[in-house]
């Protein structure tokens, strides 16, 4: 990580022949170690509690739980497919919008903006990430949804409505709330995460490399395309995965605008549901062991999906960091 | 046929223009959001917002109980989470360093940092709410602490690592035990950075809603009891915004205005502090 780490003397008391470690040292070392291990215990606790909690539902429905699109609290028949589908589709929409925009933002901040503008713009973009999810939800429902319904969705329908394949996507009532609007809000929410990781990774590129490319007469875009991007590829993908992890687990914003309907439609303007929104809406109202357990199973699936995405993102970012400064 | 030079120049202009547009696109949402909050929030700000509890659907009232509850739950989350995060960060920076355990903890801390907050809520529901039999402010605080821990851990470790080893060696050379070196020398040097970590943790949890849905829940009345459900701004916003009553909707906007600007203010403040301490 840094040179300091290599030059640190060994822990006093560990080296052979030194006098016994003071009691205070043993205690403080132990205390900090317990706190550190607690982080691992929390992750393990989350996994165990979700597995135990969802066991009754998983025993009842078996692997079919994943692919069943029934969600009926009255008959106690549950399937996760609709919620998983909604989670993946809203996140996919978010990525389609957020990735190019974040790339542009990172590019602008790292390569284009004059020095005095860099900091204010990165702070402003990062503030976008600090706004609580519930505020996005409320704003999405009361401000964005009407604009979607009156302007953007009818407009998209007239443009793409007659084109095969794309036409299917813009089907559904233009009411402003639904899978599409949820995806748009998620995009706004994850842009700052992806952009800030991309900006950080762009700054890892050695100045000499860029300078030599400029010296041969390359334009800014050519430097980005042929020097910066190849050098930072793993970091960029890691940043995108990190944003995807955020989008998958986002709860309140989606809950407000997705429409909470346990149905599946090809058209993106239809209301739908996501795992997190289903939990937010139904968990406190769930009666009976199977209902609660089915919801916990949804939580387990969400945790599993985000865990896989996060681990992939971390591994990629770590690989980039390993090459840093060499 | 355009010559190569012109084409390259135009490609460059086009892509760079697109990058600038993307930045404007990002900033546009922030501006729109803040504008909406100001328009809908400021007009209804009055003293009664801070002095009266939440009203019945048709009645008059304010946000007193929700503000108090938010302060309690956020304070509890910070009081539980920050010490754990700081101690764990201390381990990584001072004792663990390059050990296998430290690497594993760092990795799973990042997982915890990005885990969906609603999943943390489910965990604490199972761990605390089910055990004590009802929703409670305490459970909400524990759930929020799980968000504070990874934030403070990360910043504490980074900030303590910035403290030069020469300072540790100088103190150790005087015969000071290692734990005193850490608490008296390293903590003092990294003070501003650690405080920033804690404040960023506070900013993260102040508006968190999802984990409170299953833990602290809500209370129509003013409560200071840690073992019963408690009102808080995010849940109040959730309930009131989706209600059909206009008065409730307005209070939701006022709450949204208060909480967003408090969080943005806290963020900007910590950035100023961090920048100041880093330049020292």
Coordinates of C-alpha atoms in Angstrom, one line a residue:
Chain A
X1 CA 0.0 0.0 0.0
X2 CA 2.7 2.5 1.0
X3 CA 6.3 2.5 1.9
X4 CA 5.4 3.2 5.5
X5 CA 3.9 -0.2 5.8
X6 CA 7.1 -1.9 5.0
X7 CA 9.3 0.0 7.4
X8 CA 7.1 -0.5 10.4
X9 CA 9.0 -2.1 13.3
X10 CA 7.5 -5.4 14.5
X11 CA 5.0 -5.3 17.3
X12 CA 6.9 -4.8 20.6
X13 CA 6.8 -7.9 22.7
X14 CA 6.6 -10.2 19.7
X15 CA 10.3 -10.2 19.0
X16 CA 12.3 -12.9 20.9
X17 CA 14.0 -11.8 24.0
X18 CA 12.1 -8.6 24.6
X19 CA 10.4 -8.1 28.0
X20 CA 6.8 -9.3 28.5
X21 CA 4.1 -7.2 26.7
X22 CA 2.5 -4.7 29.1
X23 CA -1.1 -5.6 30.1
X24 CA -2.3 -2.4 28.4
X25 CA -0.9 -3.5 25.1
X26 CA -2.4 -7.0 25.2
X27 CA -5.7 -5.5 26.1
X28 CA -5.7 -2.8 23.4
X29 CA -4.5 -5.2 20.8
X30 CA -7.2 -7.6 21.7
X31 CA -9.9 -4.9 21.7
X32 CA -9.0 -3.7 18.3
X33 CA -8.7 -7.2 16.9
X34 CA -12.2 -8.0 18.3
X35 CA -13.6 -5.0 16.6
X36 CA -12.0 -6.0 13.3
X37 CA -13.3 -9.6 13.6
X38 CA -16.7 -8.2 14.4
X39 CA -16.9 -7.0 10.8
X40 CA -16.5 -10.6 9.6
X41 CA -19.0 -11.7 12.2
X42 CA -21.6 -9.2 10.9
X43 CA -21.3 -10.5 7.3
X44 CA -21.5 -14.1 8.6
X45 CA -24.5 -13.1 10.8
X46 CA -26.3 -11.6 7.9
X47 CA -25.8 -14.7 5.8
X48 CA -26.8 -17.1 8.5
X49 CA -29.9 -15.2 9.7
X50 CA -31.2 -14.9 6.1
X51 CA -30.6 -18.5 5.4
X52 CA -32.3 -19.6 8.6
X53 CA -35.2 -17.2 8.1
X54 CA -35.8 -18.3 4.5
X55 CA -35.5 -22.0 5.2
X56 CA -39.2 -22.6 5.7
X57 CA -40.1 -21.0 2.4
X58 CA -37.3 -22.7 0.5
X59 CA -38.3 -26.0 1.9
X60 CA -41.9 -25.4 0.9
X61 CA -41.4 -24.2 -2.7
X62 CA -38.0 -25.7 -3.5
X63 CA -35.9 -24.4 -6.3
X64 CA -39.1 -23.6 -8.1
X65 CA -39.3 -20.5 -5.9
X66 CA -36.8 -18.8 -8.2
X67 CA -38.8 -19.3 -11.4
X68 CA -42.4 -19.1 -10.2
X69 CA -44.1 -15.8 -11.0
X70 CA -47.0 -16.3 -8.5
X71 CA -47.1 -14.0 -5.5
X72 CA -50.3 -14.7 -3.6
X73 CA -50.4 -13.9 0.1
X74 CA -53.9 -15.2 0.4
X75 CA -53.1 -18.8 -0.8
X76 CA -49.6 -18.6 0.7
X77 CA -48.1 -19.3 -2.7
X78 CA -44.9 -17.4 -3.4
X79 CA -42.4 -17.1 -6.2
X80 CA -39.4 -14.8 -6.6
X81 CA -39.4 -14.5 -10.4
X82 CA -41.3 -11.2 -10.8
X83 CA -39.2 -9.4 -8.1
X84 CA -35.9 -10.8 -9.5
X85 CA -36.9 -9.8 -13.0
X86 CA -37.8 -6.2 -11.9
X87 CA -34.6 -5.9 -10.0
X88 CA -32.5 -6.9 -12.9
X89 CA -34.4 -4.9 -15.5
X90 CA -34.4 -1.7 -13.5
X91 CA -30.7 -2.1 -12.8
X92 CA -30.0 -2.8 -16.5
X93 CA -31.9 0.4 -17.6
X94 CA -29.9 2.3 -14.9
X95 CA -26.6 0.9 -16.3
X96 CA -27.5 1.7 -19.9
X97 CA -28.0 5.4 -19.0
X98 CA -25.4 5.8 -16.2
X99 CA -22.4 4.1 -17.7
X100 CA -21.9 6.5 -20.7
X101 CA -22.9 9.5 -18.6
X102 CA -20.5 8.6 -15.8
X103 CA -17.7 8.0 -18.3
X104 CA -18.4 11.5 -19.7
X105 CA -18.3 13.0 -16.3
X106 CA -15.1 11.3 -15.3
X107 CA -13.5 12.3 -18.6
X108 CA -14.6 15.9 -18.2
X109 CA -13.3 16.1 -14.6
X110 CA -10.0 14.4 -15.2
X111 CA -9.0 15.6 -18.7
X112 CA -11.0 18.6 -19.7
X113 CA -12.1 20.8 -16.8
X114 CA -9.8 23.7 -15.9
X115 CA -8.1 23.3 -12.5
X116 CA -10.4 25.7 -10.7
X117 CA -13.5 23.9 -11.9
X118 CA -12.4 20.3 -11.1
X119 CA -13.1 20.4 -7.4
X120 CA -16.5 22.2 -7.4
X121 CA -17.8 19.8 -10.1
X122 CA -16.6 16.6 -8.4
X123 CA -18.0 17.8 -5.1
X124 CA -21.4 18.6 -6.8
X125 CA -21.5 15.2 -8.5
X126 CA -20.6 13.5 -5.2
X127 CA -23.4 15.4 -3.4
X128 CA -25.7 13.7 -5.8
X129 CA -24.7 10.5 -4.0
X130 CA -25.3 12.0 -0.5
X131 CA -28.9 12.8 -1.1
X132 CA -30.9 10.1 0.7
X133 CA -32.7 7.5 -1.4
X134 CA -36.1 8.4 0.0
X135 CA -35.7 12.0 -1.3
X136 CA -35.1 10.6 -4.8
X137 CA -38.2 8.5 -4.4
X138 CA -40.4 11.4 -3.3
X139 CA -39.0 13.6 -6.0
X140 CA -39.4 10.9 -8.6
X141 CA -43.1 10.3 -7.7
X142 CA -44.2 13.9 -7.5
X143 CA -41.9 15.7 -10.0
X144 CA -40.3 13.2 -12.4
X145 CA -43.2 10.9 -12.9
X146 CA -45.6 13.6 -14.3
X147 CA -42.9 14.8 -16.7
X148 CA -42.4 11.2 -17.8
X149 CA -46.1 10.6 -18.3
X150 CA -46.8 13.9 -20.1
X151 CA -43.7 14.3 -22.2
X152 CA -40.9 11.7 -22.3
X153 CA -42.9 8.5 -22.5
X154 CA -45.3 9.7 -25.3
X155 CA -42.3 11.0 -27.1
X156 CA -40.4 7.7 -26.8
X157 CA -43.5 5.9 -28.0
X158 CA -43.8 8.0 -31.2
X159 CA -40.1 7.5 -31.9
X160 CA -39.6 3.8 -31.1
X161 CA -43.2 2.6 -31.2
X162 CA -43.1 1.4 -34.8
X163 CA -39.7 -0.1 -34.8
X164 CA -39.6 -3.9 -34.3
X165 CA -38.1 -5.1 -31.0
X166 CA -37.7 -1.5 -29.6
X167 CA -41.4 -1.0 -30.1
X168 CA -42.1 -3.7 -27.6
X169 CA -40.0 -2.0 -24.9
X170 CA -41.9 1.2 -25.0
X171 CA -45.3 -0.5 -24.6
X172 CA -47.4 0.1 -21.5
X173 CA -49.5 2.9 -20.2
X174 CA -47.6 6.2 -20.1
X175 CA -48.5 6.9 -16.5
X176 CA -45.1 7.9 -15.4
X177 CA -44.6 5.3 -12.7
X178 CA -43.2 1.9 -13.7
X179 CA -40.1 0.0 -14.5
X180 CA -38.7 2.6 -16.8
X181 CA -39.0 5.6 -14.4
X182 CA -37.4 3.5 -11.6
X183 CA -34.5 2.7 -13.9
X184 CA -34.0 6.4 -14.8
X185 CA -34.0 7.4 -11.1
X186 CA -31.5 4.5 -10.3
X187 CA -29.3 5.9 -13.1
X188 CA -29.2 9.3 -11.5
X189 CA -28.4 7.8 -8.2
X190 CA -25.5 5.6 -9.4
X191 CA -23.8 8.1 -11.7
X192 CA -21.8 9.6 -8.9
X193 CA -20.5 6.2 -7.7
X194 CA -19.4 5.1 -11.1
X195 CA -18.1 8.5 -12.1
X196 CA -15.9 8.9 -9.0
X197 CA -14.4 5.4 -9.3
X198 CA -13.7 6.1 -13.0
X199 CA -12.1 9.4 -12.2
X200 CA -9.9 7.8 -9.5
X201 CA -8.8 5.1 -11.9
X202 CA -8.1 7.7 -14.7
X203 CA -5.8 9.4 -12.3
X204 CA -3.7 6.2 -11.8
X205 CA -2.5 6.5 -15.4
X206 CA 1.2 7.7 -15.3
X207 CA 1.5 11.3 -16.6
X208 CA 4.5 10.3 -18.7
X209 CA 2.4 7.9 -20.8
X210 CA -0.2 10.6 -21.6
X211 CA 2.5 13.2 -22.2
X212 CA 4.3 11.0 -24.7
X213 CA 1.1 10.4 -26.5
X214 CA 0.3 14.1 -26.7
X215 CA 3.8 14.7 -27.9
X216 CA 3.2 12.5 -30.9
X217 CA 0.3 14.8 -31.8
X218 CA -2.6 12.7 -30.4
X219 CA -5.9 14.5 -29.6
X220 CA -7.4 14.4 -26.1
X221 CA -9.9 11.7 -27.3
X222 CA -7.1 9.6 -28.8
X223 CA -5.2 9.8 -25.6
X224 CA -8.3 8.6 -23.7
X225 CA -9.1 6.0 -26.2
X226 CA -5.7 4.5 -26.7
X227 CA -3.8 5.2 -23.5
X228 CA -6.1 5.9 -20.6
X229 CA -8.8 3.3 -21.3
X230 CA -6.6 0.3 -22.0
X231 CA -4.6 1.2 -18.9
X232 CA -7.6 1.5 -16.6
X233 CA -9.9 -1.2 -18.2
X234 CA -10.2 -3.4 -15.1
X235 CA -10.8 -0.3 -12.8
X236 CA -13.5 1.0 -15.1
X237 CA -15.3 -2.3 -15.2
X238 CA -14.9 -2.5 -11.4
X239 CA -16.5 0.9 -11.0
X240 CA -19.4 -0.1 -13.2
X241 CA -19.9 -3.3 -11.1
X242 CA -19.8 -1.2 -7.9
X243 CA -22.6 1.1 -9.4
X244 CA -24.5 -2.0 -10.4
X245 CA -24.3 -3.3 -6.9
X246 CA -25.8 -0.1 -5.6
X247 CA -28.6 -0.1 -8.2
X248 CA -29.6 -3.7 -7.4
X249 CA -30.0 -3.0 -3.7
X250 CA -31.6 0.4 -3.9
X251 CA -34.8 0.4 -2.0
X252 CA -36.8 3.5 -1.2
X253 CA -36.4 5.4 -4.6
X254 CA -37.6 2.3 -6.4
X255 CA -40.4 1.6 -4.0
X256 CA -41.9 5.0 -4.7
X257 CA -42.0 4.9 -8.5
X258 CA -42.0 1.2 -9.6
X259 CA -45.7 0.7 -9.1
X260 CA -45.6 -2.4 -7.0
X261 CA -47.4 -4.8 -9.3
X262 CA -46.5 -8.5 -9.2
X263 CA -46.9 -8.9 -13.0
X264 CA -44.4 -9.3 -15.8
X265 CA -44.6 -7.3 -19.0
X266 CA -42.2 -6.8 -21.8
X267 CA -43.1 -3.1 -22.0
X268 CA -40.9 -1.0 -19.8
X269 CA -43.7 1.5 -19.0
X270 CA -45.7 -1.1 -17.1
X271 CA -45.6 -1.1 -13.3
X272 CA -43.5 -3.8 -11.8
X273 CA -41.7 -4.7 -8.6
X274 CA -38.2 -5.3 -7.4
X275 CA -36.9 -7.4 -4.5
X276 CA -36.1 -4.4 -2.3
X277 CA -39.4 -2.7 -3.1
X278 CA -41.3 -5.8 -2.2
X279 CA -39.5 -6.1 1.1
X280 CA -40.1 -2.4 1.9
X281 CA -43.8 -2.6 1.1
X282 CA -44.8 -6.0 2.5
X283 CA -42.4 -7.0 5.3
X284 CA -44.2 -5.3 8.2
X285 CA -47.5 -6.4 6.9
X286 CA -46.6 -10.0 6.3
X287 CA -48.6 -12.4 8.4
X288 CA -47.8 -16.1 8.8
X289 CA -44.5 -17.9 8.8
X290 CA -44.4 -18.8 5.1
X291 CA -45.1 -15.2 4.0
X292 CA -42.4 -13.7 6.2
X293 CA -40.1 -16.5 5.2
X294 CA -40.7 -16.0 1.5
X295 CA -39.8 -12.3 2.0
X296 CA -36.6 -13.3 3.8
X297 CA -35.8 -15.6 1.0
X298 CA -36.1 -12.6 -1.4
X299 CA -33.7 -10.8 0.9
X300 CA -31.3 -13.8 0.7
X301 CA -31.4 -13.7 -3.1
X302 CA -30.8 -10.0 -3.1
X303 CA -27.9 -10.4 -0.8
X304 CA -26.5 -13.2 -2.9
X305 CA -26.8 -11.2 -6.1
X306 CA -25.2 -8.1 -4.7
X307 CA -22.5 -10.1 -3.0
X308 CA -21.4 -11.7 -6.3
X309 CA -21.4 -8.4 -8.1
X310 CA -19.5 -6.6 -5.2
X311 CA -16.9 -9.3 -5.0
X312 CA -16.3 -9.2 -8.7
X313 CA -16.0 -5.4 -8.5
X314 CA -13.6 -5.5 -5.6
X315 CA -11.4 -8.1 -7.3
X316 CA -11.2 -6.0 -10.4
X317 CA -10.4 -2.8 -8.5
X318 CA -7.8 -4.6 -6.4
X319 CA -6.1 -5.9 -9.5
X320 CA -5.8 -2.3 -10.7
X321 CA -4.5 -1.1 -7.4
X322 CA -1.8 -3.8 -7.4
X323 CA -0.3 -2.2 -10.5
X324 CA -0.6 1.3 -9.1
X325 CA 2.6 3.3 -8.9
X326 CA 4.8 0.5 -10.3
Chain B
X1 CA -13.7 12.9 -48.4
X2 CA -12.5 14.8 -45.4
X3 CA -8.9 14.6 -44.6
X4 CA -7.6 12.7 -41.7
X5 CA -6.6 15.8 -39.7
X6 CA -10.1 17.3 -39.8
X7 CA -11.7 14.0 -39.0
X8 CA -9.6 13.5 -35.9
X9 CA -10.2 17.0 -34.8
X10 CA -13.9 16.6 -35.2
X11 CA -14.0 13.3 -33.4
X12 CA -12.2 15.0 -30.6
X13 CA -14.6 17.9 -30.4
X14 CA -17.5 15.6 -30.6
X15 CA -16.4 13.3 -27.8
X16 CA -15.2 16.1 -25.6
X17 CA -18.5 18.0 -26.2
X18 CA -20.4 14.8 -25.2
X19 CA -18.3 14.6 -22.0
X20 CA -19.2 18.2 -21.1
X21 CA -22.8 17.5 -21.8
X22 CA -22.7 14.4 -19.6
X23 CA -21.4 16.5 -16.8
X24 CA -24.2 19.1 -17.3
X25 CA -26.7 16.2 -17.4
X26 CA -25.4 15.0 -14.0
X27 CA -25.4 18.5 -12.4
X28 CA -28.9 19.2 -13.9
X29 CA -30.5 16.5 -11.7
X30 CA -28.9 17.8 -8.6
X31 CA -30.1 21.4 -9.4
X32 CA -33.6 20.2 -10.2
X33 CA -33.8 18.1 -7.0
X34 CA -32.6 20.9 -4.8
X35 CA -34.9 23.4 -6.5
X36 CA -37.9 21.2 -6.0
X37 CA -37.0 20.8 -2.3
X38 CA -36.6 24.5 -1.8
X39 CA -39.9 25.4 -3.6
X40 CA -41.9 22.8 -1.7
X41 CA -40.1 23.0 1.6
X42 CA -39.3 26.6 2.5
X43 CA -42.8 27.9 2.2
X44 CA -44.1 25.7 5.0
X45 CA -41.2 26.1 7.4
X46 CA -42.4 27.6 10.6
X47 CA -41.8 27.3 14.3
X48 CA -44.6 24.8 14.7
X49 CA -42.6 22.4 12.5
X50 CA -40.0 22.2 15.3
X51 CA -42.3 22.4 18.3
X52 CA -45.3 20.2 17.6
X53 CA -45.6 16.5 17.0
X54 CA -46.9 15.0 13.8
X55 CA -50.6 15.7 13.3
X56 CA -53.6 13.5 12.6
X57 CA -54.6 13.6 8.9
X58 CA -56.7 16.7 9.1
X59 CA -55.1 18.4 12.1
X60 CA -52.3 20.9 12.6
X61 CA -48.9 19.9 13.7
X62 CA -45.2 19.7 13.1
X63 CA -42.3 17.3 13.0
X64 CA -41.1 17.5 16.6
X65 CA -41.4 13.9 17.4
X66 CA -39.8 12.8 14.1
X67 CA -36.9 15.2 14.5
X68 CA -36.3 14.0 18.1
X69 CA -36.6 10.4 17.0
X70 CA -34.2 10.9 14.1
X71 CA -31.7 12.5 16.4
X72 CA -32.0 9.6 18.9
X73 CA -31.7 6.8 16.3
X74 CA -28.9 8.5 14.4
X75 CA -27.1 9.3 17.7
X76 CA -27.5 5.7 18.8
X77 CA -26.2 4.4 15.5
X78 CA -23.2 6.6 15.7
X79 CA -22.5 5.8 19.3
X80 CA -22.6 2.1 18.6
X81 CA -21.0 2.1 15.2
X82 CA -18.3 4.7 15.4
X83 CA -16.2 3.2 18.3
X84 CA -16.3 -0.2 16.6
X85 CA -15.3 1.3 13.3
X86 CA -12.5 3.3 14.8
X87 CA -11.1 0.3 16.8
X88 CA -11.3 -2.0 13.8
X89 CA -9.6 0.7 11.7
X90 CA -6.9 1.0 14.4
X91 CA -6.3 -2.7 14.2
X92 CA -5.9 -2.6 10.4
X93 CA -3.6 0.4 10.5
X94 CA -1.5 -0.5 13.5
X95 CA -1.5 -4.2 14.3
X96 CA -2.9 -6.0 11.2
X97 CA -1.3 -4.0 8.5
X98 CA -0.3 -6.5 5.8
X99 CA -1.5 -9.6 7.6
X100 CA -3.9 -12.1 6.0
X101 CA -6.6 -11.3 8.6
X102 CA -6.4 -7.6 7.8
X103 CA -6.8 -8.2 4.1
X104 CA -9.9 -10.3 4.7
X105 CA -11.4 -7.7 7.1
X106 CA -10.7 -5.0 4.6
X107 CA -12.4 -6.9 1.9
X108 CA -15.5 -7.8 3.9
X109 CA -15.7 -4.2 5.2
X110 CA -16.1 -3.1 1.6
X111 CA -18.8 -5.7 1.1
X112 CA -20.6 -4.3 4.2
X113 CA -20.1 -0.8 2.9
X114 CA -22.0 -1.6 -0.2
X115 CA -24.5 -4.2 1.1
X116 CA -28.1 -3.1 0.5
X117 CA -29.3 -1.3 3.6
X118 CA -32.6 -3.1 3.5
X119 CA -30.7 -6.4 3.9
X120 CA -29.1 -5.0 7.1
X121 CA -32.6 -4.1 8.3
X122 CA -33.7 -7.7 7.8
X123 CA -30.7 -9.0 9.7
X124 CA -31.4 -6.7 12.7
X125 CA -35.0 -7.6 12.5
X126 CA -34.1 -11.2 13.0
X127 CA -31.4 -10.5 15.5
X128 CA -33.1 -7.9 17.7
X129 CA -36.7 -7.3 16.9
X130 CA -37.7 -11.0 16.9
X131 CA -35.8 -11.6 20.1
X132 CA -37.4 -8.7 22.1
X133 CA -40.7 -9.2 20.5
X134 CA -41.5 -5.7 19.1
X135 CA -40.0 -2.8 17.1
X136 CA -37.7 -0.6 19.1
X137 CA -35.6 2.5 18.7
X138 CA -32.7 0.5 19.9
X139 CA -33.0 -1.9 17.0
X140 CA -33.0 1.0 14.6
X141 CA -29.8 2.3 16.2
X142 CA -28.1 -1.1 15.8
X143 CA -29.2 -1.3 12.2
X144 CA -27.8 2.1 11.4
X145 CA -24.6 1.3 13.3
X146 CA -24.0 -1.4 10.7
X147 CA -23.8 1.4 8.1
X148 CA -21.5 3.6 10.3
X149 CA -19.0 0.9 11.0
X150 CA -17.6 0.4 7.4
X151 CA -17.5 4.1 6.7
X152 CA -15.5 5.0 9.9
X153 CA -13.3 1.9 9.6
X154 CA -12.2 2.9 6.2
X155 CA -11.4 6.5 6.9
X156 CA -9.8 5.7 10.3
X157 CA -7.4 3.3 8.7
X158 CA -6.5 5.6 5.8
X159 CA -6.0 8.5 8.1
X160 CA -3.9 6.6 10.6
X161 CA -1.8 5.3 7.8
X162 CA -1.0 8.8 6.8
X163 CA 0.7 9.3 10.2
X164 CA 4.4 8.9 9.6
X165 CA 6.1 5.9 11.3
X166 CA 8.8 8.2 12.5
X167 CA 6.4 9.6 15.0
X168 CA 5.6 6.1 16.3
X169 CA 9.3 5.2 16.5
X170 CA 10.1 8.4 18.3
X171 CA 7.5 7.7 21.0
X172 CA 8.5 4.1 21.2
X173 CA 12.1 5.0 21.7
X174 CA 11.1 6.9 24.8
X175 CA 9.8 3.6 26.2
X176 CA 6.1 4.4 25.7
X177 CA 4.0 1.2 25.4
X178 CA 2.5 0.7 22.0
X179 CA -1.1 1.2 23.0
X180 CA -0.1 4.6 24.5
X181 CA 1.7 5.5 21.3
X182 CA -1.5 4.7 19.4
X183 CA -3.9 6.5 21.7
X184 CA -1.8 9.5 22.6
X185 CA 0.3 10.1 19.4
X186 CA -1.4 8.5 16.4
X187 CA -5.0 9.3 17.3
X188 CA -4.0 12.8 18.1
X189 CA -2.3 13.2 14.7
X190 CA -5.2 11.6 12.8
X191 CA -7.9 13.3 14.9
X192 CA -9.4 15.4 12.1
X193 CA -9.5 12.5 9.6
X194 CA -11.2 10.2 12.1
X195 CA -13.8 12.9 13.0
X196 CA -14.4 13.2 9.2
X197 CA -15.1 9.5 9.0
X198 CA -17.6 9.7 11.9
X199 CA -19.4 12.7 10.4
X200 CA -19.6 11.0 7.0
X201 CA -21.1 8.0 8.8
X202 CA -23.7 10.3 10.4
X203 CA -24.4 11.8 7.0
X204 CA -24.9 8.4 5.5
X205 CA -27.4 7.2 8.1
X206 CA -29.3 10.4 8.8
X207 CA -31.5 9.8 5.7
X208 CA -31.6 6.0 5.7
X209 CA -35.0 4.7 5.6
X210 CA -35.0 1.0 4.5
X211 CA -33.3 -0.4 7.6
X212 CA -35.6 1.5 9.9
X213 CA -38.8 0.0 8.3
X214 CA -38.3 -3.2 10.2
X215 CA -36.5 -1.9 13.3
X216 CA -37.5 1.4 14.7
X217 CA -40.7 1.7 12.6
X218 CA -42.7 4.7 13.6
X219 CA -44.6 6.4 16.4
X220 CA -47.2 9.1 16.2
X221 CA -46.3 10.4 19.6
X222 CA -43.1 11.8 21.1
X223 CA -41.1 9.0 22.6
X224 CA -37.7 8.9 24.3
X225 CA -37.9 5.2 25.1
X226 CA -35.2 3.1 23.4
X227 CA -37.3 0.0 23.8
X228 CA -40.4 1.1 22.0
X229 CA -41.0 2.2 18.4
X230 CA -39.9 5.7 17.7
X231 CA -40.8 8.3 15.1
X232 CA -38.1 9.4 12.7
X233 CA -37.9 11.7 9.7
X234 CA -37.3 9.2 6.9
X235 CA -40.2 6.9 7.8
X236 CA -42.4 9.9 8.4
X237 CA -41.5 11.2 4.9
X238 CA -42.3 7.7 3.5
X239 CA -45.7 7.5 5.2
X240 CA -46.7 11.1 4.7
X241 CA -45.6 11.4 1.1
X242 CA -47.6 8.4 0.0
X243 CA -50.7 9.5 2.0
X244 CA -53.7 11.1 0.4
X245 CA -53.8 14.1 2.8
X246 CA -52.4 17.4 1.6
X247 CA -51.2 18.5 5.0
X248 CA -49.2 15.3 5.4
X249 CA -47.7 15.7 1.9
X250 CA -46.6 19.2 2.8
X251 CA -45.0 18.0 6.0
X252 CA -43.2 15.3 4.1
X253 CA -41.7 18.0 1.8
X254 CA -40.7 20.1 4.8
X255 CA -39.0 17.0 6.3
X256 CA -37.3 16.2 3.0
X257 CA -36.0 19.7 2.8
X258 CA -34.7 19.7 6.3
X259 CA -33.0 16.3 6.1
X260 CA -31.4 16.8 2.6
X261 CA -29.9 20.2 3.4
X262 CA -28.7 18.9 6.8
X263 CA -27.0 16.1 5.1
X264 CA -25.5 18.2 2.2
X265 CA -24.3 20.7 4.8
X266 CA -22.7 18.0 6.8
X267 CA -21.0 16.6 3.7
X268 CA -19.7 20.0 2.6
X269 CA -18.5 20.7 6.1
X270 CA -16.6 17.4 6.4
X271 CA -15.0 18.0 3.0
X272 CA -13.8 21.4 4.2
X273 CA -12.4 19.9 7.4
X274 CA -10.8 17.0 5.5
X275 CA -9.2 19.3 3.0
X276 CA -8.0 21.6 5.8
X277 CA -6.4 18.8 7.8
X278 CA -4.9 17.2 4.7
X279 CA -3.2 20.4 3.7
X280 CA -1.6 20.9 7.2

